[in-house]
Amino acid sequence: MSESLEQAKKEIATLRNQLNEYNYQYYVLDDPTVPDAVYDRDMQALIALEKTYPELRSVNSPSQKVGGEALSSFEQVTHEVPMLSLDNAFDEASLLAFEKRLKDRLKDTATLHFSCEPKLDGLAVSILYENGQLVRAATRGDGQVGENITANVRTIANVPLTLRGEGLPSRVEVRGEVFMPRDGFVKLNEHQRQSGGKVFANPRNAAAGSLRQLDSKITAKRPLMFYAYSLGVVQPDSVELPDTHSARLHKLASWGLPLCPDIDVAEGGNGCLDYYNRILNVRDNLPYDIDGVVFKVNAITLQQSLGFVARAPRWAIAQKFPAQEEVTTLLDVEFQVGRTGAITPVARLEPVFVGGVTVSNATLHNQDEIHRLGVKVGDTVVIRRAGDVIPQVVSVLESKRTGDEADIAFPSQCPVCGSQVEKLEDEAVARCTGGLICAAQRKQALKHFASRKAFDIDGLGDKLVDQLVDADLVHSPADFFTLSLSNLIGLERMAEKSATKLLSSLETAKKTTLAKFLYALGIREVGEATASNLAMHFETLEAIRSASLEALVEVQDVGEVVATHIFNFFNEQHNTEVLEALLREGITWPTIEKPSEGNLPLEGKTCVITGTLSEMGRSDAKARLQLLGAKVAGSVSKNTDFLVAGEKAGSKLTKAQELGVEVWDETALVSFLAQHE
Ligand code: IVH
């Protein structure tokens, strides 16, 4: 071997080890030690060397995560150890019955310990390592025979191509779930939508579609992840493994395999129920979809004496969560008009129990969504309700069509006031152009005005607003304050007592704050935070009303679009009249007292906060810096005076370094705050 080849071989080995180590720190320990730039530099160096010395290439090099040649079909793989499935429990009683069955069979009443694991909603995969090298990966298939998807699994970012650590068996099969994290799923679908590709109904389908690609280069671009949850073949037999399932999982982690961070060990059936409830409570906030939790008897000797029935182990059970997806019929589509005129198609459904409640309406978002789904009235549709999110129509079961389904026509005129519907080219939303002529927009605007975060008018709920508008008693918000007892009495569910009470809460509501007043006006895209920023910045309504576009974009979080909405709002005759009328009715707020200027340590300084701060939240840091006079911006530019960079800071840190912007770590921030607060 020539000297330079020998040299390249050494360098390649060093780079591969280094990159494997970075991957392990990132994916398994969740504790990256080097910035992305360092990782990228080493990766580029490795790729360059492998290009120069093709004879030194290897399928298990960390550079090979990009996929290879496309296949024409998948080969079959016979599992040496069958891949089993799990029995299900759907309620507490069947879980406790499972515990009792175990104790009876073991003829032992001692408390059992269980490995508790989220039941990831993806696909089971078995990965074979020989002498620490990934040599084959297969799907579960029917449990006996699966498909060879080695090339695809090699591209999954957190699957190690080479194992590390001590006590590695010469052959070891690692089993676990391949899934798509939710954020990756959302991004993938956005990309698919823009590029006209297939949009996936849920992360599971997206994971399945990505893993069963004949072209591994496509799989490589999909945000898949893997978590290990068991072992298959382990050879030689003499290999010593820990004697509990949970310790074996941690052994796998020590070899570089990623584990689900939410696994735990529980005592007895009741401990399992606690775990179930704990995970159920955080279900919607987890970064991945799960459909339940899995409990496995922890002691391997007990697993062995319990054995298997048919295709499932006796020693494990999956306790399912309530389904978040169900199938029902789309009865009709109605079009609702919102506060800003946005027209939203709403699906009326045959009521169905999903995600813990009975659902009879779901949003269809907009015209593009109807188009994308290809949905028709009368269709059988899949409904998803996750957490408190509005139920969605996720897909249509076209196979259920009878031919009697009807196309959905998007209205060209407002269904409430008959004004033209307009759809701007760069907006997905169609809007009624009727403004406050439109009773629907007026009602929504009035409801918003009276709502808790705005004028907070006690006793003035949505139904009452509807009645007041329908009875022609209220046209604009100022009219609320001219209502009299005689106007109110006689309305549905309005006797003298409740009417008197409402008048008194209207009186109380007249004393407000400038921020709430601005929020209540319902200016497009001016939420609570922006309203409060506007109030702080300008201090008086007069200053805001006469502010130029340039002056408006100076306000924290106000960009050009929002500034235009604000500017247009105050330059519209009708709105001026409403404002004047409100002021005539005696709406007042206390003058805003800003901290005295000039002696604040960060007066005139602009900063940006990024990364994770361990001692305080980012919003806490922001508020504290603002109190010291700083302006906190969202992105780094040449006008940034300093960047507060917590753990795992990414592109903002890189940009700040490029621009030579001063960078504070959390320690610097904490000590600055300690000195100046
Ligand atoms: S253990 C011998 N553990 O659920 C037991 N399965 O219904 C075999 N799954 O095909 C499976 N998370 O795709 C196990 N922590 C977990 C799991 C899990 C998800 C899936 C897996 C399996 C199916 C069984």
mmCIF file of N, CA and C and ligand atoms in Angstrom, residues 84-86 117-124 140 177 229-230 294 296 313 315-316, ligand 1:
data_model
loop_
_atom_site.group_PDB
_atom_site.id
_atom_site.type_symbol
_atom_site.label_atom_id
_atom_site.label_comp_id
_atom_site.label_asym_id
_atom_site.label_seq_id
_atom_site.Cartn_x
_atom_site.Cartn_y
_atom_site.Cartn_z
ATOM 1 N N LEU A 84 -42.943 -10.806 17.220
ATOM 2 C CA LEU A 84 -44.280 -11.045 17.772
ATOM 3 C C LEU A 84 -45.109 -9.774 17.789
ATOM 4 N N SER A 85 -46.381 -9.961 18.109
ATOM 5 C CA SER A 85 -47.196 -8.769 18.336
ATOM 6 C C SER A 85 -47.610 -8.751 19.806
ATOM 7 N N LEU A 86 -48.475 -7.833 20.170
ATOM 8 C CA LEU A 86 -48.821 -7.657 21.587
ATOM 9 C C LEU A 86 -50.315 -7.794 21.794
ATOM 10 N N GLU A 117 -43.111 1.520 28.478
ATOM 11 C CA GLU A 117 -42.627 2.185 27.261
ATOM 12 C C GLU A 117 -43.787 2.778 26.469
ATOM 13 N N PRO A 118 -43.607 3.970 25.914
ATOM 14 C CA PRO A 118 -44.645 4.481 25.019
ATOM 15 C C PRO A 118 -44.808 3.529 23.837
ATOM 16 N N LYS A 119 -46.033 3.332 23.363
ATOM 17 C CA LYS A 119 -46.241 2.485 22.177
ATOM 18 C C LYS A 119 -46.183 3.404 20.962
ATOM 19 N N LEU A 120 -44.993 3.441 20.398
ATOM 20 C CA LEU A 120 -44.742 4.357 19.287
ATOM 21 C C LEU A 120 -45.575 3.949 18.085
ATOM 22 N N ASP A 121 -46.107 4.935 17.389
ATOM 23 C CA ASP A 121 -46.978 4.644 16.264
ATOM 24 C C ASP A 121 -46.182 4.730 14.967
ATOM 25 N N GLY A 122 -45.481 3.645 14.685
ATOM 26 C CA GLY A 122 -44.674 3.616 13.463
ATOM 27 C C GLY A 122 -44.649 2.203 12.930
ATOM 28 N N LEU A 123 -43.458 1.733 12.569
ATOM 29 C CA LEU A 123 -43.343 0.373 12.029
ATOM 30 C C LEU A 123 -42.238 -0.377 12.750
ATOM 31 N N ALA A 124 -42.519 -1.651 13.052
ATOM 32 C CA ALA A 124 -41.507 -2.469 13.721
ATOM 33 C C ALA A 124 -40.431 -2.847 12.708
ATOM 34 N N ARG A 140 -41.245 -6.125 9.783
ATOM 35 C CA ARG A 140 -41.819 -7.235 10.523
ATOM 36 C C ARG A 140 -42.516 -8.221 9.576
ATOM 37 N N GLU A 177 -38.857 0.592 16.778
ATOM 38 C CA GLU A 177 -39.859 1.227 15.926
ATOM 39 C C GLU A 177 -39.221 2.327 15.095
ATOM 40 N N TYR A 229 -36.477 -1.169 21.193
ATOM 41 C CA TYR A 229 -37.253 -1.639 22.345
ATOM 42 C C TYR A 229 -37.084 -3.117 22.672
ATOM 43 N N SER A 230 -36.309 -3.877 21.867
ATOM 44 C CA SER A 230 -36.037 -5.267 22.276
ATOM 45 C C SER A 230 -34.921 -5.870 21.447
ATOM 46 N N VAL A 294 -46.768 0.335 26.504
ATOM 47 C CA VAL A 294 -46.502 -1.105 26.558
ATOM 48 C C VAL A 294 -45.897 -1.423 27.918
ATOM 49 N N LYS A 296 -43.942 -4.482 30.038
ATOM 50 C CA LYS A 296 -43.256 -5.767 29.869
ATOM 51 C C LYS A 296 -42.720 -6.207 31.224
ATOM 52 N N PRO A 313 -46.298 -12.505 23.421
ATOM 53 C CA PRO A 313 -45.743 -12.961 24.686
ATOM 54 C C PRO A 313 -46.780 -12.842 25.811
ATOM 55 N N TRP A 315 -45.913 -12.200 28.754
ATOM 56 C CA TRP A 315 -45.329 -11.278 29.738
ATOM 57 C C TRP A 315 -45.441 -9.803 29.345
ATOM 58 N N ALA A 316 -46.149 -9.504 28.260
ATOM 59 C CA ALA A 316 -46.262 -8.089 27.844
ATOM 60 C C ALA A 316 -47.683 -7.768 27.429
HETATM 61 S S1 IVH B 1 -42.654 -4.897 21.895
HETATM 62 C C1 IVH B 1 -42.489 -9.113 21.945
HETATM 63 N N1 IVH B 1 -42.486 -2.361 22.485
HETATM 64 O O1 IVH B 1 -46.455 -2.446 18.638
HETATM 65 C C2 IVH B 1 -43.083 -7.804 21.881
HETATM 66 N N2 IVH B 1 -43.725 -2.972 20.547
HETATM 67 O O2 IVH B 1 -48.594 -4.476 18.725
HETATM 68 C C3 IVH B 1 -42.992 -7.178 20.542
HETATM 69 N N3 IVH B 1 -44.626 -1.063 19.290
HETATM 70 O O3 IVH B 1 -45.253 -4.576 16.111
HETATM 71 C C4 IVH B 1 -43.267 -5.731 20.486
HETATM 72 N N4 IVH B 1 -43.816 0.507 20.607
HETATM 73 O O4 IVH B 1 -44.536 -2.109 16.040
HETATM 74 C C5 IVH B 1 -42.981 -3.267 21.631
HETATM 75 N N5 IVH B 1 -42.189 -0.131 23.104
HETATM 76 C C6 IVH B 1 -42.692 -1.042 22.258
HETATM 77 C C7 IVH B 1 -43.446 -0.684 21.128
HETATM 78 C C8 IVH B 1 -43.962 -1.687 20.291
HETATM 79 C C9 IVH B 1 -44.511 0.239 19.498
HETATM 80 C C10 IVH B 1 -45.366 -1.705 18.167
HETATM 81 C C11 IVH B 1 -44.524 -2.634 17.346
HETATM 82 C C12 IVH B 1 -45.243 -3.956 17.368
HETATM 83 C C13 IVH B 1 -46.622 -3.558 17.793
HETATM 84 C C14 IVH B 1 -47.250 -4.691 18.562
#
